[in-house]
């Protein structure tokens, strides 16, 4: 059959054709989850096993060559970057002490059992035993995609485990650097100065310079492809800076994730792209590459390898479990949280491989027969490969078990009004702000329950202009594409009616809309206020309405200033808009600053909880002082003004001047006018 082909290609093993190699790996990535889910085997473990089967020690279909190493390294850095990107920064700060304690537990306990285990059980010299213990202390977040997929990345246990991983890996790799330096005689006074200065410089550059670069780039570049490529550049730049500082690159990738955390909101289109490409390409390539390292023949090669690997597996698993138990007791965590911490911390891949390869390549001398005396011998190298397989298996099963239980407990048992999905209607008329309206709509909704989005373009029913219909359809298609980029489906609605107010009212009633998200008018003929259309719409439509004027991308905002009038807590929609603002803070990571009277302040604080977004509460008694307050707004702030319709309990006459005041005082700042749902029929709006 191949003879009939125009260009017959010889197929030999291992595969050399890049097309066949890539096709085989992608077929494995496709088939592994589909097959293993039926067997209840974590797909991460399945990819590792698949790598062992097709690798050089299995069927020898694919070599672990430079391309495999490159893609595997990128995948590992991607995992660490995602762990820093998806973590809740406020929760990370609140739990930094706990992460430090867990990091010390998961470093000191393996060191305490590894040194005597290597010295007395395996008979290694003291330097080799210390380096072996450092292997035990290091860990890899190989199971992090499991908790990410289940949506519990902001659980306290995950935050503690991620922070502790960075601490223990830094300490373990520092031990590696010192042991190798002492063994090779390169440790001196200058060594310590160089190491300390380079580490501080690396952390300072990533922590302070990366956010500035990211904010500047996202403000000036809206192209989705360029934004994603920029993120990749930041990941690998951070990894390289860490490597230059004498740290493992995974530390730099994690720090890059923390630095970019607030610039890539959880509900944004960019976050969706980052997660999609990572889960589809980078991370599977890394896991398959890990599997290629596994040599099943090491089980039968000699007794020494089996003995070393058995001791390593028992000691490291016991030490990591003890660290998880101590952490649970110290901070009163649940058993499921302990299981997740143990699962995330028990896998050994990245730093472990780096350390064992460094130790294996350090030659201390030679035997009389000319054989090299290595800091870590070949039995430790082979034993490490078996330990990687065992610990990855334990890690994936433990993490999946604990994470599933936590996710199930976090699901509301009884659906009610507070748990229903928001139905958000976005009337669209301007192509330029469609993306920002979609971004705001998804950002003010709970991350676990994305909203049901509707986009409306209304046309005059007295005209039969085909060009107008085509432009309307193209605008709705743009809105649908923007929503799809955030992994949300948008219902496009093209409606003919006598005017836009009637069209919106009809859609609100037909689809039981809970929120309206609209843009400010831009027509020069309109007055400085809201304009006739918005005024009439607010008069007739009594749902929570957000009127948004974007001046810069939502992801680049540092703070949302929320100005609340007196007696706002007495309005029917108070809890609704407050919940949306808090969801905005959680999803974007931006700070919230509430300005309100003392009587209203206690209602704003109520229900915030320790897990809420970072917020400030500042007394602001009268709206007559609004111009002075707006003068204090910073460049990267977005102003939220909670409004009220005329004759309502929270209405203040100064509200009628708000649109004009914002246009004059804050021409460069974005703002949102919030009109809460109010009880009873609405009266004629004051801003005609």
XYZ file of C-alpha atoms in Angstrom:
688
model
C 0.000 0.000 0.000
C 2.855 2.411 0.885
C 4.301 1.761 -2.598
C 1.271 3.469 -4.123
C 2.025 6.706 -2.294
C 3.630 9.577 -4.175
C 6.325 10.014 -1.508
C 6.617 6.839 0.566
C 8.353 7.531 3.882
C 10.182 4.774 5.741
C 8.942 4.290 9.310
C 11.605 3.204 11.780
C 11.846 3.116 15.551
C 12.366 5.353 17.353
C 10.275 7.743 15.294
C 12.260 10.496 13.617
C 9.544 12.177 11.583
C 8.422 15.221 13.635
C 4.881 14.937 12.249
C 4.500 11.354 13.468
C 6.058 12.143 16.842
C 3.765 15.101 17.453
C 0.716 13.181 16.244
C 1.490 10.261 18.578
C 1.902 12.508 21.613
C -1.276 14.461 20.876
C -3.178 11.196 20.371
C -2.036 10.139 23.845
C -3.097 13.483 25.301
C -6.509 12.983 23.690
C -7.027 9.333 24.605
C -5.606 9.221 28.147
C -8.378 11.216 29.889
C -11.145 9.492 27.899
C -9.929 5.990 28.741
C -8.671 6.503 32.278
C -11.724 8.401 33.519
C -13.719 5.211 33.056
C -11.170 3.349 35.196
C -11.125 6.184 37.779
C -7.401 6.644 37.294
C -6.158 10.265 37.389
C -5.270 11.331 33.876
C -2.012 12.841 35.135
C -0.835 9.388 36.158
C -2.063 8.025 32.841
C 0.107 10.474 30.901
C 3.147 9.482 32.967
C 2.484 5.778 32.324
C 1.963 6.502 28.620
C 5.328 8.265 28.533
C 6.972 5.211 30.083
C 5.355 2.947 27.473
C 6.399 4.951 24.407
C 9.737 6.106 25.854
C 13.233 4.726 25.299
C 12.864 2.226 28.146
C 9.498 0.993 26.866
C 8.508 0.441 23.235
C 11.157 2.959 22.142
C 8.711 4.861 19.949
C 9.998 8.295 20.949
C 13.391 9.336 22.249
C 13.747 11.793 25.101
C 15.693 14.160 22.900
C 16.270 17.899 23.078
C 12.770 18.690 21.777
C 11.165 16.527 24.475
C 13.334 18.109 27.156
C 12.452 21.601 25.885
C 8.700 20.965 25.892
C 8.909 19.191 29.260
C 10.810 22.071 30.826
C 8.276 24.531 29.447
C 5.456 22.426 30.899
C 7.020 22.343 34.346
C 7.550 26.096 34.343
C 3.958 26.502 33.156
C 2.639 24.488 36.130
C 4.530 26.672 38.568
C 3.424 29.829 36.756
C -0.227 28.756 36.889
C 0.038 27.985 40.598
C 1.241 31.538 41.225
C -1.267 33.036 38.793
C -4.367 31.312 40.179
C -3.606 31.769 43.858
C -5.638 34.310 45.818
C -3.078 37.002 46.660
C -5.053 38.284 49.655
C -5.509 34.752 50.971
C -1.840 34.043 50.266
C -0.882 37.010 52.435
C -3.265 35.960 55.173
C -1.838 32.434 55.088
C 1.809 33.398 54.543
C 2.624 32.452 58.123
C 0.952 29.071 57.674
C 2.761 28.513 54.396
C 6.046 29.309 56.120
C 5.301 26.845 58.922
C 4.308 24.116 56.451
C 7.360 24.883 54.315
C 9.592 24.397 57.354
C 7.750 21.201 58.337
C 8.032 19.717 54.855
C 11.720 20.687 54.688
C 12.975 19.855 58.177
C 11.199 16.508 58.630
C 12.561 14.969 55.389
C 15.998 16.351 56.268
C 15.731 14.844 59.748
C 14.905 11.362 58.428
C 16.941 11.562 55.212
C 20.355 12.272 56.713
C 20.402 9.333 59.174
C 18.608 7.138 56.632
C 21.255 7.750 53.997
C 24.176 7.546 56.426
C 23.183 4.587 58.598
C 20.792 2.545 56.449
C 22.362 3.011 53.023
C 25.914 3.605 54.236
C 26.505 6.858 52.313
C 29.075 9.440 53.474
C 27.682 12.505 55.260
C 27.743 14.944 52.273
C 25.902 12.403 50.104
C 23.391 11.785 52.907
C 22.697 15.519 53.260
C 22.141 15.842 49.527
C 19.876 12.770 49.588
C 17.815 14.412 52.345
C 17.546 17.541 50.195
C 16.041 15.325 47.480
C 13.428 14.193 49.992
C 12.634 17.771 51.036
C 12.007 19.106 47.523
C 8.602 18.609 45.922
C 6.767 19.311 42.660
C 3.164 20.493 42.232
C 2.481 17.839 39.632
C -1.096 17.384 40.895
C -1.921 21.090 40.779
C -3.966 20.727 37.544
C -6.369 18.491 39.505
C -7.238 21.177 42.067
C -7.339 23.772 39.297
C -9.801 21.717 37.273
C -12.035 21.233 40.331
C -12.018 24.960 41.091
C -10.554 24.816 44.614
C -7.292 26.669 43.952
C -8.313 29.292 46.524
C -8.935 26.785 49.284
C -6.778 27.325 52.360
C -5.076 23.928 51.970
C -4.029 24.654 48.384
C -2.691 28.092 49.315
C -0.657 26.622 52.176
C 0.698 23.807 49.986
C 1.688 26.108 47.133
C 3.432 28.602 49.407
C 5.147 25.792 51.311
C 6.382 24.249 48.059
C 8.218 27.428 47.124
C 9.816 27.633 50.578
C 10.953 24.012 50.759
C 12.256 23.994 47.180
C 14.270 27.141 47.806
C 15.758 25.667 50.986
C 16.435 22.280 49.370
C 18.160 23.853 46.375
C 20.132 26.112 48.698
C 21.354 22.989 50.505
C 22.257 21.523 47.111
C 24.282 24.617 46.214
C 26.128 24.586 49.530
C 26.873 20.834 49.541
C 28.179 20.921 45.972
C 30.222 24.033 46.748
C 31.759 22.454 49.845
C 32.447 19.185 48.032
C 34.176 20.952 45.146
C 35.992 23.439 47.380
C 34.389 26.555 45.835
C 32.731 27.924 48.983
C 34.333 31.064 50.326
C 33.321 34.427 51.723
C 32.642 35.813 48.243
C 30.368 32.839 47.513
C 27.885 33.852 50.217
C 27.847 37.509 49.173
C 27.231 36.617 45.521
C 24.466 34.174 46.390
C 22.644 36.554 48.747
C 22.850 39.592 46.481
C 21.765 37.671 43.377
C 18.735 36.127 45.130
C 17.559 39.484 46.505
C 18.065 41.168 43.123
C 16.136 38.435 41.287
C 13.160 38.573 43.654
C 13.099 42.394 43.577
C 13.129 42.551 39.758
C 10.308 40.030 39.382
C 8.176 41.398 42.225
C 8.406 45.097 41.307
C 9.407 45.410 37.654
C 7.219 42.662 36.150
C 3.879 44.185 37.322
C 4.900 47.592 35.952
C 5.824 46.093 32.583
C 2.631 44.060 32.488
C 0.348 46.974 33.335
C 2.017 49.185 30.721
C 1.816 46.494 28.037
C -1.839 45.596 28.643
C -2.813 49.275 28.566
C -1.162 49.849 25.192
C -1.777 46.504 23.477
C -5.208 44.932 23.113
C -4.237 42.209 20.623
C -5.040 38.858 22.236
C -2.169 36.959 20.597
C 0.403 39.570 21.591
C -0.884 39.569 25.171
C -0.486 35.794 25.439
C 3.006 35.847 23.931
C 3.937 38.602 26.384
C 2.833 36.350 29.257
C 5.054 33.533 27.952
C 7.997 35.909 27.736
C 7.456 36.902 31.380
C 7.335 33.245 32.463
C 10.623 32.297 30.858
C 12.306 35.587 31.713
C 11.461 35.056 35.380
C 12.742 31.472 35.190
C 15.995 32.586 33.588
C 16.538 35.347 36.155
C 16.105 32.792 38.931
C 18.613 30.510 37.236
C 21.108 33.368 37.007
C 20.612 33.996 40.739
C 21.495 30.410 41.588
C 17.887 29.321 42.166
C 15.901 26.688 40.362
C 13.953 28.146 37.372
C 10.654 26.884 38.801
C 11.003 29.446 41.611
C 11.246 32.243 39.054
C 8.212 30.922 37.158
C 6.153 30.858 40.364
C 7.232 34.388 41.285
C 6.289 35.517 37.761
C 2.814 34.101 38.335
C 2.501 36.032 41.584
C 3.719 39.211 39.871
C 1.164 38.890 37.043
C -1.638 37.673 39.318
C -3.629 40.895 39.536
C -3.164 41.657 35.830
C -4.818 38.448 34.624
C -8.244 38.137 36.304
C -9.715 34.674 36.738
C -12.697 35.457 34.490
C -10.713 37.205 31.742
C -10.205 35.986 28.188
C -6.435 35.987 28.731
C -6.724 33.643 31.725
C -8.861 31.320 29.636
C -6.153 31.224 26.958
C -3.371 30.674 29.502
C -5.186 27.728 31.106
C -6.336 26.236 27.806
C -2.922 26.152 26.142
C -1.262 24.922 29.323
C -3.707 22.061 29.874
C -3.763 21.090 26.190
C -0.064 21.355 25.279
C 2.561 22.329 27.830
C 1.555 20.323 30.909
C 0.799 17.026 29.064
C 4.182 17.233 27.305
C 5.870 17.620 30.684
C 4.047 14.617 32.189
C 4.815 12.404 29.199
C 8.455 13.512 29.441
C 8.525 12.449 33.094
C 7.233 9.038 32.072
C 10.041 8.672 29.548
C 12.532 8.761 32.425
C 11.074 5.639 34.023
C 13.118 2.497 33.411
C 11.187 -0.578 34.525
C 14.326 -2.690 34.067
C 15.820 -0.994 37.117
C 13.581 -3.252 39.207
C 15.480 -6.299 37.970
C 18.952 -4.864 37.455
C 20.428 -5.359 40.936
C 19.440 -5.620 44.566
C 21.166 -2.348 45.478
C 18.867 -0.293 43.255
C 15.766 -1.923 44.735
C 17.056 -1.392 48.263
C 17.886 2.277 47.684
C 14.598 3.001 45.923
C 12.547 1.235 48.625
C 14.264 3.195 51.398
C 13.806 6.456 49.493
C 10.113 5.848 48.799
C 9.291 4.836 52.380
C 11.230 7.654 54.004
C 10.038 10.434 51.714
C 6.361 9.364 51.795
C 6.382 9.026 55.573
C 8.120 12.387 56.011
C 5.710 14.244 53.734
C 2.706 12.640 55.435
C 4.065 13.605 58.856
C 4.486 17.202 57.654
C 0.874 17.243 56.416
C -0.419 15.840 59.731
C 1.536 18.390 61.760
C 0.173 21.173 59.548
C -3.366 19.890 60.046
C -2.937 19.814 63.834
C -1.245 23.207 63.927
C -3.987 25.034 62.005
C -7.045 22.857 62.723
C -7.607 21.808 59.140
C -10.003 19.094 58.023
C -8.924 15.602 57.025
C -9.673 16.378 53.381
C -7.476 19.473 53.529
C -4.714 17.371 55.063
C -5.090 14.879 52.203
C -4.803 17.660 49.630
C -1.700 19.078 51.321
C -0.118 15.641 51.424
C -1.056 14.946 47.807
C 0.317 18.221 46.490
C 3.554 17.919 48.488
C 4.363 14.250 47.990
C 5.349 14.263 44.299
C 9.059 14.567 43.459
C 10.041 15.488 39.928
C 11.576 18.842 39.066
C 13.910 19.925 41.839
C 14.551 16.272 42.684
C 15.767 15.512 39.170
C 17.874 18.655 39.124
C 19.507 17.785 42.439
C 20.192 14.136 41.634
C 21.694 14.993 38.258
C 23.934 17.625 39.836
C 25.016 15.185 42.535
C 25.599 12.417 39.986
C 27.809 14.678 37.857
C 29.983 15.818 40.800
C 33.025 13.540 40.859
C 34.921 13.546 44.146
C 37.729 11.250 43.022
C 38.481 7.867 41.468
C 38.890 4.318 42.700
C 42.143 2.380 42.192
C 40.418 0.800 39.194
C 39.758 4.248 37.703
C 36.018 4.290 38.384
C 34.675 7.743 39.340
C 33.533 8.335 42.933
C 30.377 10.384 42.638
C 28.578 12.510 45.200
C 25.448 10.470 44.390
C 26.052 7.090 42.792
C 24.169 5.281 40.034
C 21.941 3.371 42.463
C 20.587 6.689 43.788
C 20.017 7.894 40.223
C 18.008 4.784 39.313
C 16.290 4.798 42.688
C 15.219 8.382 42.098
C 13.495 7.406 38.861
C 11.499 4.732 40.693
C 10.766 7.178 43.514
C 9.382 9.648 40.955
C 6.956 7.016 39.655
C 5.830 6.006 43.143
C 5.452 9.528 44.527
C 3.634 10.774 41.428
C 1.185 7.875 41.787
C 0.569 8.625 45.462
C 0.297 12.352 44.754
C -2.322 12.083 42.019
C -4.558 9.628 43.901
C -4.344 11.524 47.207
C -4.933 14.922 45.628
C -7.868 13.716 43.562
C -9.493 12.094 46.590
C -9.162 15.103 48.882
C -9.928 17.686 46.191
C -13.122 15.913 45.101
C -14.424 15.894 48.658
C -13.599 19.564 49.201
C -15.261 20.484 45.897
C -18.397 18.519 46.804
C -18.632 20.177 50.211
C -18.288 23.573 48.574
C -21.334 22.955 46.336
C -24.587 24.474 47.718
C -26.957 21.723 48.779
C -30.158 23.676 48.119
C -30.424 26.029 45.186
C -32.102 29.291 46.037
C -32.288 32.838 44.788
C -28.800 33.612 46.090
C -27.370 30.684 44.137
C -29.137 31.198 40.802
C -27.047 32.222 37.820
C -27.177 35.868 36.948
C -28.848 36.697 33.660
C -27.040 39.732 32.325
C -28.273 41.746 29.356
C -25.756 43.885 27.456
C -27.290 46.330 24.960
C -24.536 46.907 22.388
C -24.117 49.775 19.964
C -20.382 50.577 19.927
C -17.852 47.994 18.749
C -15.050 49.678 20.697
C -16.418 48.978 24.178
C -18.068 45.587 23.606
C -15.085 43.663 24.975
C -14.938 45.749 28.159
C -18.683 45.370 28.754
C -18.313 41.595 28.457
C -15.297 41.680 30.790
C -17.216 43.619 33.440
C -20.229 41.318 33.131
C -18.145 38.215 33.821
C -16.050 39.906 36.520
C -19.079 40.836 38.681
C -20.348 37.246 38.707
C -19.209 34.327 40.908
C -16.297 32.456 39.321
C -17.898 29.077 39.995
C -21.214 30.119 38.463
C -20.571 32.089 35.292
C -23.454 34.315 34.213
C -25.876 33.702 31.394
C -25.092 36.481 28.950
C -27.405 38.144 26.458
C -26.378 40.810 23.943
C -29.071 42.963 22.351
C -28.922 45.126 19.248
C -32.169 46.956 18.626
C -33.203 48.312 15.232
C -36.028 50.630 14.263
C -38.963 48.535 13.069
C -39.942 51.229 10.596
C -36.860 50.754 8.438
C -35.804 47.969 6.094
C -32.154 48.958 5.748
C -30.222 45.771 4.942
C -26.877 47.402 5.686
C -28.058 48.276 9.199
C -29.045 44.652 9.753
C -25.645 43.436 8.559
C -23.831 45.874 10.848
C -26.010 44.787 13.763
C -25.297 41.105 13.074
C -21.560 41.822 12.875
C -21.690 43.681 16.204
C -23.485 40.780 17.882
C -20.919 38.387 16.431
C -18.151 40.513 17.950
C -19.881 40.315 21.346
C -20.291 36.541 21.036
C -16.604 36.141 20.181
C -15.577 38.269 23.171
C -17.715 36.118 25.470
C -16.418 32.885 23.938
C -12.869 34.006 24.704
C -13.826 33.928 28.409
C -15.363 30.458 27.970
C -18.914 31.829 28.228
C -21.753 31.423 25.759
C -23.591 34.606 24.780
C -27.113 34.703 23.375
C -27.178 37.230 20.494
C -30.508 39.009 20.169
C -31.412 41.146 17.155
C -34.726 42.858 17.802
C -36.912 45.260 15.821
C -38.898 47.680 17.957
C -40.117 51.260 18.075
C -37.112 52.237 20.218
C -34.338 50.713 22.293
C -36.185 51.218 25.583
C -39.091 49.047 24.458
C -36.660 46.476 23.074
C -34.720 46.247 26.330
C -37.872 46.053 28.431
C -39.213 43.230 26.289
C -36.012 41.219 26.588
C -35.810 41.819 30.362
C -39.278 40.363 30.838
C -38.974 37.511 28.339
C -35.621 36.211 29.630
C -36.000 37.164 33.332
C -32.921 39.406 33.216
C -31.360 40.187 36.616
C -28.780 42.805 35.551
C -28.215 45.370 32.837
C -24.654 46.298 31.837
C -24.510 49.284 29.490
C -21.962 51.704 28.140
C -22.160 55.496 28.403
C -23.273 57.322 25.278
C -20.557 58.932 23.159
C -22.585 61.028 20.750
C -21.515 64.670 20.773
C -25.108 65.811 20.466
C -26.014 64.212 23.799
C -25.962 66.364 26.939
C -23.275 65.887 29.583
C -25.693 63.839 31.710
C -26.916 60.323 31.087
C -28.907 61.291 28.046
C -32.523 60.695 27.135
C -32.268 57.006 26.260
C -30.557 55.920 29.479
C -32.843 58.127 31.555
C -35.976 56.610 30.050
C -34.576 53.119 30.407
C -33.807 53.623 34.089
C -37.282 55.045 34.579
C -39.005 51.998 33.082
C -36.606 49.164 34.015
C -36.246 48.225 37.686
C -33.325 45.760 37.613
C -29.774 46.320 38.838
C -28.167 48.481 36.152
C -24.459 49.189 35.687
C -23.567 52.054 33.344
C -19.882 51.639 32.508
C -17.448 54.110 30.993
C -14.157 52.219 30.447
C -11.003 54.323 30.172
C -8.451 51.520 30.492
C -8.607 47.698 30.506
C -10.319 46.252 33.578
C -7.326 44.021 34.343
C -4.940 46.966 34.721
C -6.972 48.705 37.449
C -5.395 48.717 40.885
C -8.415 49.828 42.903
C -12.192 50.284 42.721
C -13.454 53.277 44.694
C -17.077 52.634 45.695
C -19.000 55.720 46.875
C -22.186 54.826 48.745
C -24.967 57.297 49.702
C -26.725 57.564 53.040
C -29.477 54.973 53.662
C -28.320 52.844 50.701
C -28.787 49.761 52.917
C -32.541 50.437 52.965
C -32.873 49.908 49.204
C -34.092 46.531 47.967
C -31.059 45.942 45.735
C -28.384 46.748 48.343
C -27.159 43.185 48.846
C -27.272 42.522 45.106
C -24.867 45.262 44.001
C -22.652 44.710 47.053
C -22.285 41.027 46.181
C -21.353 41.932 42.619
C -18.690 44.414 43.736
C -17.174 41.812 46.046
C -17.146 39.237 43.239
C -15.361 41.839 41.133
C -12.683 42.162 43.816
C -12.263 38.386 44.085
C -12.080 37.802 40.347
C -9.746 40.666 39.447
C -7.642 40.877 42.607
C -8.046 44.664 42.680
C -8.526 46.412 46.013
C -11.891 47.808 47.046
C -12.294 51.134 48.877
C -15.784 51.839 50.236
C -16.674 55.457 51.062
C -19.899 55.626 53.054
C -21.588 57.204 56.099
C -21.053 55.555 59.487
C -24.609 54.191 59.634
C -24.183 52.464 56.263
C -20.640 51.284 56.936
C -21.611 48.488 59.307
C -23.878 46.990 56.641
C -21.020 47.095 54.124
C -18.709 45.306 56.550
C -21.302 42.673 57.439
C -20.838 39.429 55.545
C -17.451 40.379 54.123
C -15.782 37.515 56.015
C -12.131 36.630 56.160
C -12.275 35.117 52.678
C -13.540 38.312 51.059
C -11.456 40.576 48.824
C -9.098 43.119 50.333
C -11.156 46.208 51.194
C -10.884 49.564 52.941
C -13.792 51.280 54.679
C -13.567 55.087 54.838
C -16.129 57.461 56.331
C -17.812 59.781 53.822
C -20.840 61.499 55.285
C -22.232 63.830 52.613
C -22.277 63.906 48.820
C -21.785 67.648 48.895
C -18.103 66.827 49.391
C -18.026 64.582 46.312
C -15.865 66.957 44.175
C -13.195 66.986 46.889
C -13.249 63.178 47.117
C -13.004 62.735 43.342
C -9.930 64.964 43.390
C -8.146 62.298 45.474
C -8.796 59.495 42.956
C -5.620 57.910 41.599
C -4.693 57.265 38.017
C -5.418 53.504 38.009
C -8.677 53.749 39.996
C -12.171 53.042 38.740
C -14.922 55.008 40.487
C -18.203 53.277 41.360
C -21.061 55.552 42.388
C -24.121 53.911 43.901
C -26.998 56.026 42.610
C -30.698 56.221 43.341
C -33.794 57.174 41.420
C -35.622 60.351 42.417
C -37.830 60.294 45.514
C -36.176 57.112 46.750
C -34.869 56.799 50.279
C -31.153 57.041 49.357
C -31.544 59.826 46.791
C -29.420 62.967 47.157
C -29.790 66.093 44.958
C -26.035 66.029 44.222
C -26.587 62.857 42.201
C -28.087 64.877 39.360
C -24.664 66.470 38.769
C -22.635 63.252 38.904
C -22.197 62.555 35.137
C -21.115 66.131 34.434
C -18.832 66.161 37.474
C -17.144 62.923 36.412
C -16.570 64.187 32.878
C -14.966 67.382 34.197
C -12.998 65.995 37.166
C -11.902 62.541 35.958
C -11.515 62.644 32.169
C -8.924 59.842 32.286
C -10.585 57.496 34.794
C -13.208 54.894 34.115
C -16.379 54.846 36.201
C -19.491 52.779 36.831
C -22.850 54.234 37.803
C -24.770 51.655 39.815
C -28.560 51.872 39.891
C -29.743 49.164 42.293
C -33.001 47.318 42.018
C -35.577 49.243 44.066
C -38.894 48.282 45.581
C -42.089 49.443 43.928
C -42.581 51.280 40.669
C -39.864 53.698 39.557
C -40.537 57.414 39.271
C -39.388 59.751 36.559
C -35.592 59.901 36.600
C -33.881 63.135 37.523
C -31.381 63.059 34.666
C -33.470 63.574 31.588
